[in-house]
CSV table of C-alpha atoms and ligand atoms in Angstrom, one decimal:
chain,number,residue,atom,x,y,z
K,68,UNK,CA,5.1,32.8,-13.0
K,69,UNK,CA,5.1,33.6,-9.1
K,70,UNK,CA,6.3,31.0,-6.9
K,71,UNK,CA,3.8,29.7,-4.0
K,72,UNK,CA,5.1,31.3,-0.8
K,73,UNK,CA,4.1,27.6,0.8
K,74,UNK,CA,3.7,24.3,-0.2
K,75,UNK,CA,0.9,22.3,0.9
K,76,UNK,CA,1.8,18.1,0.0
K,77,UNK,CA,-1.1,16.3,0.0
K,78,UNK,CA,0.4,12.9,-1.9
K,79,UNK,CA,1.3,10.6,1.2
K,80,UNK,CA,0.0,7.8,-0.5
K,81,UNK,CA,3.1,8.1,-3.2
K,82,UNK,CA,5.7,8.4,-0.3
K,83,UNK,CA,6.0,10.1,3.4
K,84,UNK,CA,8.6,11.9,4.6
K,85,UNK,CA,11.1,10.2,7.0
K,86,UNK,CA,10.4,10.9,10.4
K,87,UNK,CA,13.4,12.6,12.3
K,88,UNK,CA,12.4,10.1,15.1
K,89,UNK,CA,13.5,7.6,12.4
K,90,UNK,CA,16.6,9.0,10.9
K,91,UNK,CA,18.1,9.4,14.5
K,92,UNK,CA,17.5,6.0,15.0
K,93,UNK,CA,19.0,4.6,11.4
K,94,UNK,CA,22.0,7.0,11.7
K,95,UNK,CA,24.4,5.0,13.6
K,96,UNK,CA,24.2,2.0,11.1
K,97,UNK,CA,25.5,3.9,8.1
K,98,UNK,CA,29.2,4.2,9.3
K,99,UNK,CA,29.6,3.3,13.3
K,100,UNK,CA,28.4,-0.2,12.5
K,101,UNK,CA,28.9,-1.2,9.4
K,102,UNK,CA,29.3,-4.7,9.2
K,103,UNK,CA,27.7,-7.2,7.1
K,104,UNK,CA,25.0,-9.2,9.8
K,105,UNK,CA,26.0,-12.8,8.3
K,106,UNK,CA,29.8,-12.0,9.4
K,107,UNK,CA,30.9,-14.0,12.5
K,108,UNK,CA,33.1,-11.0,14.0
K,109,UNK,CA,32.4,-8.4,16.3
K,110,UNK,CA,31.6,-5.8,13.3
K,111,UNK,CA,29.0,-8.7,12.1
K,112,UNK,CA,27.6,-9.2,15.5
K,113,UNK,CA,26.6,-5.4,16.1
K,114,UNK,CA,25.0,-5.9,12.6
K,115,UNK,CA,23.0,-8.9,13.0
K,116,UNK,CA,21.9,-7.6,16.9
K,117,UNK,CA,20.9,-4.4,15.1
K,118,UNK,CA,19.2,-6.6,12.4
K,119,UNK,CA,17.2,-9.0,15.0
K,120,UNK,CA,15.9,-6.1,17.3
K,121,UNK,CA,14.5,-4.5,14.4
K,122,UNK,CA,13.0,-8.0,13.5
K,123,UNK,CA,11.8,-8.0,16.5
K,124,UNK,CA,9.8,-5.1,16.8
K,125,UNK,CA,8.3,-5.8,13.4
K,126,UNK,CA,6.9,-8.8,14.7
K,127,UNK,CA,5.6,-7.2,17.8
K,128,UNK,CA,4.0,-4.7,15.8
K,129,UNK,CA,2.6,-7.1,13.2
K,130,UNK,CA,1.8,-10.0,16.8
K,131,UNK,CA,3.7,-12.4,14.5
K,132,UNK,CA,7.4,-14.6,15.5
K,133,UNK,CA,11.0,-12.7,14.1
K,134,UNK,CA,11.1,-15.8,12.1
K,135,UNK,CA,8.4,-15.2,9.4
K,136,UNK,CA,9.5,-11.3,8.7
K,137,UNK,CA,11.3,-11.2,5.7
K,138,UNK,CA,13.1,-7.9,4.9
K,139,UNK,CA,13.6,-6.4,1.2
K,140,UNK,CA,13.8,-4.0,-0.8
K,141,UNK,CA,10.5,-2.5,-1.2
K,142,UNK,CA,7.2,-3.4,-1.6
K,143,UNK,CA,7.1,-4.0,-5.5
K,144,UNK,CA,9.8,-7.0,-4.3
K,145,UNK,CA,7.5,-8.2,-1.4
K,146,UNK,CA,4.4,-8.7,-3.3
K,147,UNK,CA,6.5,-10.5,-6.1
K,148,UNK,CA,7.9,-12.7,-3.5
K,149,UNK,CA,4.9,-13.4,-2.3
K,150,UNK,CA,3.3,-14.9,-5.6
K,151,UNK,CA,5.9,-16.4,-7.2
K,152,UNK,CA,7.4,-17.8,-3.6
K,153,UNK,CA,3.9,-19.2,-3.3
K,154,UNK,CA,3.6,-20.4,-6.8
K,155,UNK,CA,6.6,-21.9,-7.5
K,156,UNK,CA,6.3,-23.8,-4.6
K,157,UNK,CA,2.9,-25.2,-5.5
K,158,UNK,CA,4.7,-26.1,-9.2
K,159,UNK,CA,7.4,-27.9,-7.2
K,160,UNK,CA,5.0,-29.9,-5.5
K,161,UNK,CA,2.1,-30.1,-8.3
K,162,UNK,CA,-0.6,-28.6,-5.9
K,163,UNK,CA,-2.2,-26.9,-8.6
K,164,UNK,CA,-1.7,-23.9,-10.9
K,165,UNK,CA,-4.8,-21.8,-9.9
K,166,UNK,CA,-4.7,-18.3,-8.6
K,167,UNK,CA,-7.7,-15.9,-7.5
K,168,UNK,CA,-7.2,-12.1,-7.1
K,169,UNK,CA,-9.0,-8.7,-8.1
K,170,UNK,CA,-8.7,-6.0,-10.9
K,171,UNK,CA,-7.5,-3.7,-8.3
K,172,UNK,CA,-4.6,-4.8,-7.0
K,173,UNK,CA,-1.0,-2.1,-7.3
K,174,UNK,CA,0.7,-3.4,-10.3
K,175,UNK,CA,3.2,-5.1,-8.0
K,176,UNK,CA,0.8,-7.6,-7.5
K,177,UNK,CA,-1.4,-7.6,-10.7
K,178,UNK,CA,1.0,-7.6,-13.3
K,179,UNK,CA,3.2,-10.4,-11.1
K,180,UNK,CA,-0.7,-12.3,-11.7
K,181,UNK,CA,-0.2,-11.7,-15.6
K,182,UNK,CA,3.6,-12.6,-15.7
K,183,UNK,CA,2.9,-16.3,-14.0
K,184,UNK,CA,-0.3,-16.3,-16.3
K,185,UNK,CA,1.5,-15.5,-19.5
K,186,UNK,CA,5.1,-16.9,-19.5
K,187,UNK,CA,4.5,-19.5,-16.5
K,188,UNK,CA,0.8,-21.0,-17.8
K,189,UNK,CA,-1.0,-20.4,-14.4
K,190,UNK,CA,-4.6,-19.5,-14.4
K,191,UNK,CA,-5.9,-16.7,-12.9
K,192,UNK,CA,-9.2,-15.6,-11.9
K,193,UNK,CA,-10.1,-12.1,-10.9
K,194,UNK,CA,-13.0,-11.7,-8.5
K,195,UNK,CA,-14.9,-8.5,-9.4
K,196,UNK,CA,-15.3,-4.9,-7.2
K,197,UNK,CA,-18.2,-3.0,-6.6
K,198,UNK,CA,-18.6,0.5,-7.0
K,199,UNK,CA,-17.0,1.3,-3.8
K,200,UNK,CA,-13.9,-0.9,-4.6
K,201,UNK,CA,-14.8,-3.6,-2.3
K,202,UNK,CA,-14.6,-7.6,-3.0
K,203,UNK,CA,-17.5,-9.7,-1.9
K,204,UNK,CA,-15.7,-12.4,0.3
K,205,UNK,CA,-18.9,-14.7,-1.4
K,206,UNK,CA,-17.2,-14.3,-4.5
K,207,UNK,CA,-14.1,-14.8,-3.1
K,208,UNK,CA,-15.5,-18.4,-2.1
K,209,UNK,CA,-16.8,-19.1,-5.3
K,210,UNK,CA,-13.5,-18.4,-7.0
K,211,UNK,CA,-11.5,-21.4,-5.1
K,212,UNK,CA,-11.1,-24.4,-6.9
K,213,UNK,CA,-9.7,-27.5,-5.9
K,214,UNK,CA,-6.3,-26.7,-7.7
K,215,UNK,CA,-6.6,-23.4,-6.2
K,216,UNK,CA,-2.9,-22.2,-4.9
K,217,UNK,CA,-2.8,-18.8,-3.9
K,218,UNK,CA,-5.4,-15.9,-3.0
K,219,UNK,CA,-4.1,-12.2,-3.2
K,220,UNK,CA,-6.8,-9.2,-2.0
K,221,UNK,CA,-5.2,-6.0,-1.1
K,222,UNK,CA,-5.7,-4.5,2.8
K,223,UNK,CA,-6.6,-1.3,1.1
K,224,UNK,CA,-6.5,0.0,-2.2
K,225,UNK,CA,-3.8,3.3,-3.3
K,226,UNK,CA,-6.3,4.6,-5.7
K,227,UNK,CA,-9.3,5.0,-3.8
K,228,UNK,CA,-8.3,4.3,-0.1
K,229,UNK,CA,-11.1,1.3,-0.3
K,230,UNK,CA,-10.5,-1.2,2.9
K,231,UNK,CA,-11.1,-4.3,2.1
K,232,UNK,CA,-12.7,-7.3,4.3
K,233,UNK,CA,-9.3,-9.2,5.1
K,234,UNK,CA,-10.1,-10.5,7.7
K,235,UNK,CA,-13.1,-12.6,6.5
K,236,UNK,CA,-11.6,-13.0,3.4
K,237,UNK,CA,-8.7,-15.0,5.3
K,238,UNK,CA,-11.2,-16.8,6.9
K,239,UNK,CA,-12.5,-18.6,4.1
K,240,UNK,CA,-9.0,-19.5,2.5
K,241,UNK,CA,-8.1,-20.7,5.8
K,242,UNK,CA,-11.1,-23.0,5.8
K,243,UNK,CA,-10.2,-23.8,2.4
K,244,UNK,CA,-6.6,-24.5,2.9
K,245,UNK,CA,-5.3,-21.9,0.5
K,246,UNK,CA,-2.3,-19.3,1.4
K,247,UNK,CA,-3.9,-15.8,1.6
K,248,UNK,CA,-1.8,-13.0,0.7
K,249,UNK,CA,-2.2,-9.1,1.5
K,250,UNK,CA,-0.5,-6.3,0.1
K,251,UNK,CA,-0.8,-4.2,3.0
K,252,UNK,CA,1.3,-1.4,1.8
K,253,UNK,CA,-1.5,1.3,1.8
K,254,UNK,CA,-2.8,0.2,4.9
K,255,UNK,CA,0.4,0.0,7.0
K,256,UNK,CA,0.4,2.4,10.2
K,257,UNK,CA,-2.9,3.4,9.5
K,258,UNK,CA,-4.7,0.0,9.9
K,259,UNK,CA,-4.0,-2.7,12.9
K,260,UNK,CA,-2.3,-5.2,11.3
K,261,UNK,CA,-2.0,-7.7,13.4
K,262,UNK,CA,-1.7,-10.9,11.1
K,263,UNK,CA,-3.5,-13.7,13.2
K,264,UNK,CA,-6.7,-11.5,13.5
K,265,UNK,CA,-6.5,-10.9,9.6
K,266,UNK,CA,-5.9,-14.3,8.4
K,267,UNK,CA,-3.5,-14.2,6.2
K,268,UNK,CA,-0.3,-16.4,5.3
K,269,UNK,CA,1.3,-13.7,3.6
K,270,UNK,CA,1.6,-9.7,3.9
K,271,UNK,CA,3.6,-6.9,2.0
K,272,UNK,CA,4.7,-3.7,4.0
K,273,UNK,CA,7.1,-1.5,2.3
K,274,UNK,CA,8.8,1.6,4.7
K,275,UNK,CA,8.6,4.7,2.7
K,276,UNK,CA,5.0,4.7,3.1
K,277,UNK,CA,4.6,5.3,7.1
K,278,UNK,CA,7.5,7.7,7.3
K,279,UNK,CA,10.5,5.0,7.0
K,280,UNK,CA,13.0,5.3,4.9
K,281,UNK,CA,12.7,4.3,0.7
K,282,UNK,CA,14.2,1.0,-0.8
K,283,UNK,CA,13.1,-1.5,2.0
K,284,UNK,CA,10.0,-3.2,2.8
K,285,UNK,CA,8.9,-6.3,4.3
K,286,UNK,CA,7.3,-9.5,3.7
K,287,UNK,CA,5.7,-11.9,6.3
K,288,UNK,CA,5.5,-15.1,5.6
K,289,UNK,CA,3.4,-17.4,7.9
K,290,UNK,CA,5.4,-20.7,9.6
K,291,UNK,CA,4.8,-23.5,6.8
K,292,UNK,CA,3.7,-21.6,4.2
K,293,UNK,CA,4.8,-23.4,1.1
K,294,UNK,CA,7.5,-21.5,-0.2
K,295,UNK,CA,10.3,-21.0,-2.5
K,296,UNK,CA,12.8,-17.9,-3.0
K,297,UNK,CA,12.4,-15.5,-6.2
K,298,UNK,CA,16.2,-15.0,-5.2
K,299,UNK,CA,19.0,-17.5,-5.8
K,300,UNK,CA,22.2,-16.8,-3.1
K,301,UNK,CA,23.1,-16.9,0.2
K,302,UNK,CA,21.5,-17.8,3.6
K,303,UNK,CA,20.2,-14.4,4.3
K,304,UNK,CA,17.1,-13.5,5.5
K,305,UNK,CA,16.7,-17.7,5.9
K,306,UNK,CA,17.3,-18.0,2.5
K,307,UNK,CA,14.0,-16.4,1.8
K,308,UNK,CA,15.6,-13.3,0.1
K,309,UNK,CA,19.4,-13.8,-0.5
K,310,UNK,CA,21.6,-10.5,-0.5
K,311,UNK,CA,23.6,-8.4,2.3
K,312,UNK,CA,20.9,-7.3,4.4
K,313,UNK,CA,20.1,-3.0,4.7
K,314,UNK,CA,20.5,-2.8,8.2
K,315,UNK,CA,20.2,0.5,8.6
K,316,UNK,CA,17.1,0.2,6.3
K,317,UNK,CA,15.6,-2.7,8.7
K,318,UNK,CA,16.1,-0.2,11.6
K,319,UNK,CA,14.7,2.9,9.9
K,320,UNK,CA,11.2,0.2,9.0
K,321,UNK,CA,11.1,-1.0,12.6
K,322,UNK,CA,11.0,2.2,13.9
K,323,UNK,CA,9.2,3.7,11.4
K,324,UNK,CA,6.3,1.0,12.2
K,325,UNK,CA,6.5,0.9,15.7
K,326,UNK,CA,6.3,4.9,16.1
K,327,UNK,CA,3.2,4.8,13.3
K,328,UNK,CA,1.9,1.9,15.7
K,329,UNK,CA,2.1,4.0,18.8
K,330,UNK,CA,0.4,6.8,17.4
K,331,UNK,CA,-1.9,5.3,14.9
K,332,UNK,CA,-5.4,5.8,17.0
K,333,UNK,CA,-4.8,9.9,17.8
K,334,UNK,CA,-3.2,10.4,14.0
K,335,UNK,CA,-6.3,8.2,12.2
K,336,UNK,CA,-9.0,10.5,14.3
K,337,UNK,CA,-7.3,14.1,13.7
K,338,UNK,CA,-7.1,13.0,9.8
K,339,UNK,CA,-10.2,11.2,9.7
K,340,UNK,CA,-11.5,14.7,11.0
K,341,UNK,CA,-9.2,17.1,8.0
K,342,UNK,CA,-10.6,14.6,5.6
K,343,UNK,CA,-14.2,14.9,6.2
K,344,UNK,CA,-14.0,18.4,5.8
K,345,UNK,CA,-12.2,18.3,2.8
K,346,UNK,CA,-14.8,16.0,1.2
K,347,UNK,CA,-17.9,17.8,2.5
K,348,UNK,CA,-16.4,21.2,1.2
K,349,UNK,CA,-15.3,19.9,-2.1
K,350,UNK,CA,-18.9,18.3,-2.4
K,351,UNK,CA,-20.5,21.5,-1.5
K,352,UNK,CA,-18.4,23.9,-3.6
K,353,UNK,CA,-17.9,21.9,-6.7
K,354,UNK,CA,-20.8,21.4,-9.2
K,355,UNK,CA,-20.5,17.6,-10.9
K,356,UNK,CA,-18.1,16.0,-8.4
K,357,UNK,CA,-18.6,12.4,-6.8
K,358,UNK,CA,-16.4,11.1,-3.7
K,359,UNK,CA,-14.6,7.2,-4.8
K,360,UNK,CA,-14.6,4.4,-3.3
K,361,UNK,CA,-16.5,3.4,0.2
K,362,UNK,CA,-17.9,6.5,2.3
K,363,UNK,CA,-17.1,5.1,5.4
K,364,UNK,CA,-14.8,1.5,4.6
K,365,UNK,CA,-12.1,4.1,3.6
K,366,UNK,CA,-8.3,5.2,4.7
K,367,UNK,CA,-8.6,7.7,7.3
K,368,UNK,CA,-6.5,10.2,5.2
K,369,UNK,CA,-8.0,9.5,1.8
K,370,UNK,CA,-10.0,11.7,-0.3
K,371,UNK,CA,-10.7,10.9,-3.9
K,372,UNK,CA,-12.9,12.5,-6.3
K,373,UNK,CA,-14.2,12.5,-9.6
K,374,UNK,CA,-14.8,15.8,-11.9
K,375,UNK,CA,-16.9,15.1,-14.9
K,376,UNK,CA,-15.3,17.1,-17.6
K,377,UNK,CA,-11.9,17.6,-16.5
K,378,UNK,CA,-8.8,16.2,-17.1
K,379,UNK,CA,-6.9,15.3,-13.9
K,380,UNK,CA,-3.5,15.5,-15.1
K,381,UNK,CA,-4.1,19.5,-16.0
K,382,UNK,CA,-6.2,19.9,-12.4
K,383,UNK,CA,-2.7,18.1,-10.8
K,384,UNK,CA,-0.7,20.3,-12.8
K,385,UNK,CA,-2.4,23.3,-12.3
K,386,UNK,CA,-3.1,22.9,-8.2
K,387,UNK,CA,1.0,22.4,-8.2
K,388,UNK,CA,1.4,26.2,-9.9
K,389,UNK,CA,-0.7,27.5,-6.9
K,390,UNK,CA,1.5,25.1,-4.4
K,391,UNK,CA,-0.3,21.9,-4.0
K,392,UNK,CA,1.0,18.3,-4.8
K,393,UNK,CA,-2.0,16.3,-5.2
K,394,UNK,CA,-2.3,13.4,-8.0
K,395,UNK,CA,-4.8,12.3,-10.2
K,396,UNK,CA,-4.3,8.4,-9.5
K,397,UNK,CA,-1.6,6.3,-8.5
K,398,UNK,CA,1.9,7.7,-9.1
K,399,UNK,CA,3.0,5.3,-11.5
K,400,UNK,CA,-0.1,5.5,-14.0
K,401,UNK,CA,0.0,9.4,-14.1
K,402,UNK,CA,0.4,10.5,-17.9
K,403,UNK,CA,-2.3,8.1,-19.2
K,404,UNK,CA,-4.8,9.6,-20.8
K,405,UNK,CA,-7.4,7.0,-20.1
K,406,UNK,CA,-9.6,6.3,-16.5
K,407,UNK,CA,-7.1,4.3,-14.3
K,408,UNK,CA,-8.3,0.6,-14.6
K,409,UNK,CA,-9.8,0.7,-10.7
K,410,UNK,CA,-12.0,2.9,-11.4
K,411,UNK,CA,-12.9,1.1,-14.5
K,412,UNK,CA,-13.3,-1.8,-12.5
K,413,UNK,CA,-15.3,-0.2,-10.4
K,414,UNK,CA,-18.1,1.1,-12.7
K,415,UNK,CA,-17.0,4.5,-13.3
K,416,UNK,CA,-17.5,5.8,-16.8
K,417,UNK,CA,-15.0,6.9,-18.6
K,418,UNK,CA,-16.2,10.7,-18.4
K,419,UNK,CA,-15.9,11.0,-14.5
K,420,UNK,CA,-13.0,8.9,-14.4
K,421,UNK,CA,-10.5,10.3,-16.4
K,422,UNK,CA,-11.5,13.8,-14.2
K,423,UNK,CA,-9.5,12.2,-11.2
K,424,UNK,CA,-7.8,13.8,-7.8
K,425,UNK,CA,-6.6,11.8,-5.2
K,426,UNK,CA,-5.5,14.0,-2.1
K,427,UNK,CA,-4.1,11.9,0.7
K,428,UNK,CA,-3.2,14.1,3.8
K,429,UNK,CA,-0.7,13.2,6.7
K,430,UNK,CA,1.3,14.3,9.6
K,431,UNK,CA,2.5,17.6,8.1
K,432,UNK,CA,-1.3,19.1,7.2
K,433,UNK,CA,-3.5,20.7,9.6
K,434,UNK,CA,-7.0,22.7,8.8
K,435,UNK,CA,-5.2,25.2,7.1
K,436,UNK,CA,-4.1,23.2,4.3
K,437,UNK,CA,-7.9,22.0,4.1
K,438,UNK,CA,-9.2,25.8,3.5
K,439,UNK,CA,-6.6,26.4,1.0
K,440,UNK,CA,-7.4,23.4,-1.0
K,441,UNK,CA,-11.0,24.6,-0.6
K,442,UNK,CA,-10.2,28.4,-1.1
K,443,UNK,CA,-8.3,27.2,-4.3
K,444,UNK,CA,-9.9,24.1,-6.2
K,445,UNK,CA,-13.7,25.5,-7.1
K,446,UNK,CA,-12.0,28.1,-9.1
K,447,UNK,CA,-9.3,26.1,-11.3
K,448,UNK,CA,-12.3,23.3,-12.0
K,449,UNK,CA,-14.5,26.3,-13.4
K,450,UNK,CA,-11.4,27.8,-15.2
K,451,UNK,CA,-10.4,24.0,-17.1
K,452,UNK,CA,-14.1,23.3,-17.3
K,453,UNK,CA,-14.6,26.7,-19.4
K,454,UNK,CA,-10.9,26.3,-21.7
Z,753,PLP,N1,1.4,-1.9,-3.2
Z,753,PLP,C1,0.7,-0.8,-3.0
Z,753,PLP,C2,-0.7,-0.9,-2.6
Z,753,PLP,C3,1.3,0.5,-3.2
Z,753,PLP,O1,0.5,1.6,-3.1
Z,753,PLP,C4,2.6,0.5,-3.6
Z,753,PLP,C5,3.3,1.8,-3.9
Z,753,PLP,O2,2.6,2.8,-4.3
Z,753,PLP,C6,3.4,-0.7,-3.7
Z,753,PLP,C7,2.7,-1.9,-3.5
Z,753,PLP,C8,4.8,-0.7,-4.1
Z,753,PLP,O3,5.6,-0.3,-3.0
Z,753,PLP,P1,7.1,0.2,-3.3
Z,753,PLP,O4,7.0,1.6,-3.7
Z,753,PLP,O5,7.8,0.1,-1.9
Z,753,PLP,O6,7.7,-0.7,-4.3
C-alpha cells in the first residue's frame, strides 16, 4: 500500500489544530507561573491575574461580564452543567420538572436530557426538525408549559452544520421566563456570539474546536440564572465548577477565541467560497448524491452529503488510503452501522443516510484540497457502488 505524499484534513468539526498564535501565548503558564489561582501568594497572584484576563477577553468576545464565564473542562462538562445546574436548581426550588429540546442535539446535551428523564423523573419534550435540521421557534412556543424549566436548542448542529434561529428562539423563552441554553460549540469562532443579541441564559463553548487547546471549555451563565453546581468542592470558578483551575488552558481558550473573533468575517468568506465549490462539484460529478441540512442557514465550512448506496464508513476509510480525513457523521457515532439519528430526525431514509460524508474545511485548506477531493471522490463512489 503506497502512502499519500500529502494529507489533506478535512474534519475540523472533530477538532482544530492549535494555533501557534495560541501555544505562544499558553506557554508561559505551564512552568514560569505555575501557581494554583486561589493561592494568596505571589505564585497565586500571577495565576489568578493570568486567570482574570483571560476571563476577561472571553467576556469581551462573548459582550457578556467576567462574572458569568465559567471555565471547564470541555464542552461535554459545559452542556452537562448547564442542564443539571439549571435543573437541579428548579428541583430545589419546585419550579417545575419540564424540559423542551430537539432530537439533534451532540450527545452532551441529549443524553444529559435522557439521564434527568430516566434516573431523575423530569419530562422532556423534543420539538421536531425539518429536513434541513432546523427548529420552528412556533414549535418551540408550543412546547413551554407552565412547569416548564429549561429550553436547550443548539447554535448549530456538528452533523450537518444547520444554524439554528437562536436568537428568536431566546426571544420567546425570555418572554416566557424560562432559561434558554445553547450549545454553541460548533458555532464558536465561526458565528457572532454575542449572548445579549442571542437570548440566551446559558451557552457552551469548548477550545479545541476554534484552534485552542483540548480539555477546556466554557460555560456562560447569565447573572441570576437559577443555578446549582454538578460539582461539590471548593470556591473556584464561584463555586460554579470546583477544582484547581487550567490556567494555562483558560489562556490558550481566550486567545484562541479572541484571534477566531478577529478574523472570523475574512476566514467565513474564503471558506464559505472552498465550500461552495466543493458542493457544486460533488453535485455535478456524483450521480445520486443530495447536499444535508439548510443550503444557505449552514456553517461556512460545512459540506455534508448523502450517497444512496454507499456505506460511509468504507467511503471514510477509503478517502483516508488516498490521504483525506473526512467522516461520515459525528466522531463519536462512527462505527454504527445505522443512519445517525439527525438525519433520521430529519427525514432522511435510511438508504441515503447511512451513505454519509461530512467534510468540514478550515484554516489549513485552500482550492487545492478542493480539486483533489473532487479529482478523487467520483471515482471511489463508482468503485463501492460497483463491489
Ligand atoms: N457539542 C457539540 C455540538 C459538539 O460538536 C461537541 C464535540 O464534538 C461537543 C458538544 C463536545 O465538546 P467536547 O469535545 O469539548 O467535549
Amino acid at each position: 500500500m503506497s502512502t499519500p505524499e500529502r494529507r489533506i484534513y478535512l474534519d475540523h468539526s472533530a477538532t482544530t489544530p492549535v494555533d501557534p498564535r495560541v501555544v505562544e501565548a499558553m506557554a508561559p503558564y505551564w512552568s514560569a507561573v505555575f501557581g494554583n489561582s486561589e493561592s494568596a501568594h505571589a505564585f497565586g497572584q500571577a495565576a489568578a491575574n493570568a486567570l482574570e484576563r483571560a476571563r476577561q477577553t472571553v467576556a469581551d468576545v462573548l459582550g457578556c461580564r467576567p462574572a458569568e464565564i465559567v471555565f471547564t473542562g470541555s464542552g461535554t462538562e459545559a452542556d452537562n452543567l448547564a442542564l443539571h445546574g439549571v435543573a437541579w436548581a428548579a428541583r430545589c426550588s419546585g419550579r417545575g420538572n419540564h424540559i423542551v429540546t430537539t432530537p439533534v442535539e451532540h450527545h452532551a446535551v441529549g443524553r444529559t436530557a435522557d439521564q434527568l428523564r430516566d434516573l431523575f423523573g423530569f419530562e422532556v419534550t423534543h420539538v421536531p426538525v425539518d429536513g434541513c435540521g432546523r427548529v420552528d421557534p412556533d414549535d418551540v412556543a408550543a412546547a413551554i408549559r407552565p412547569d416548564t424549566i429549561l429550553v436547550s436548542v443548539m447554535t448549530a448542529n456538528n452533523e450537518v452544520g444547520t444554524v439554528q434561529p437562536v436568537a428568536e428562539i431566546g426571544r420567546i423563552c425570555r418572554e416566557r421566563g424560562v432559561p434558554f441554553h445553547s450549545d454553541a460549540v460548533q458555532a464558536a469562532g465561526r458565528l457572532p456570539l454575542n449572548v445579549k443579541d442571542l437570548n440566551v441564559d446559558l451557552m457552551a463553548l469548548s477550545a479545541h474546536k476554534f484552534y485552542g487547546p483540548k480539555g477546556v471549555g466554557l460555560l456562560y451563565v447569565r447573572r441570576d440564572t437559577p443555578f446549582v453546581s454538578l460539582l461539590t468542592g471548593g470556591d473556584h470558578e464561584r463555586g460554579r465548577r470546583p477544582g484547581t483551575v487550567n490556567v494555562a488552558g483558560a489562556v490558550g481558550l481566550a486567545t484562541a477565541l479572541r484571534l477566531a473573533e478577529e478574523e472570523r468575517e475574512a476566514e467565513t468568506t474564503r471558506l464559505q467560497r472552498l465550500r461552495d465549490r466543493l458542493i457544486e462539484g460533488v453535485l455535478a460529478s456524483v450521480p445520486e448524491s443530495r447536499l444535508t441540512g439548510h443550503p444557505n442557514e449552514r456553517l461556512a465550512h460545512y459540506a455534508r452529503f448523502a450517497f444512496r448506496g454507499v456505506e460511509g464508513d468504507a467511503l471514510v476509510l477509503s478517502l483516508d488510503l488516498e490521504g483525506i480525513a473526512a467522516s461520515s457523521g459525528a466522531a463519536c457515532a462512527e462505527g454504527q452501522p445505522e443512519s445517525s439519528f439527525v438525519l433520521a430526525a430529519m427525514g432522511v431514509c435510511r438508504d441515503w443516510g447511512i451513505g454519509s460524508l461530512r467534510l468540514t474545511l478550515g484554516h489549513g485548506n485552500d482550492e487545492a484540497d478542493v480539486a483533489r477531493v473532487l479529482e478523487i471522490l467520483p471515482g471511489i463512489i463508482e468503485r463501492l457502488r460497483s463491489e
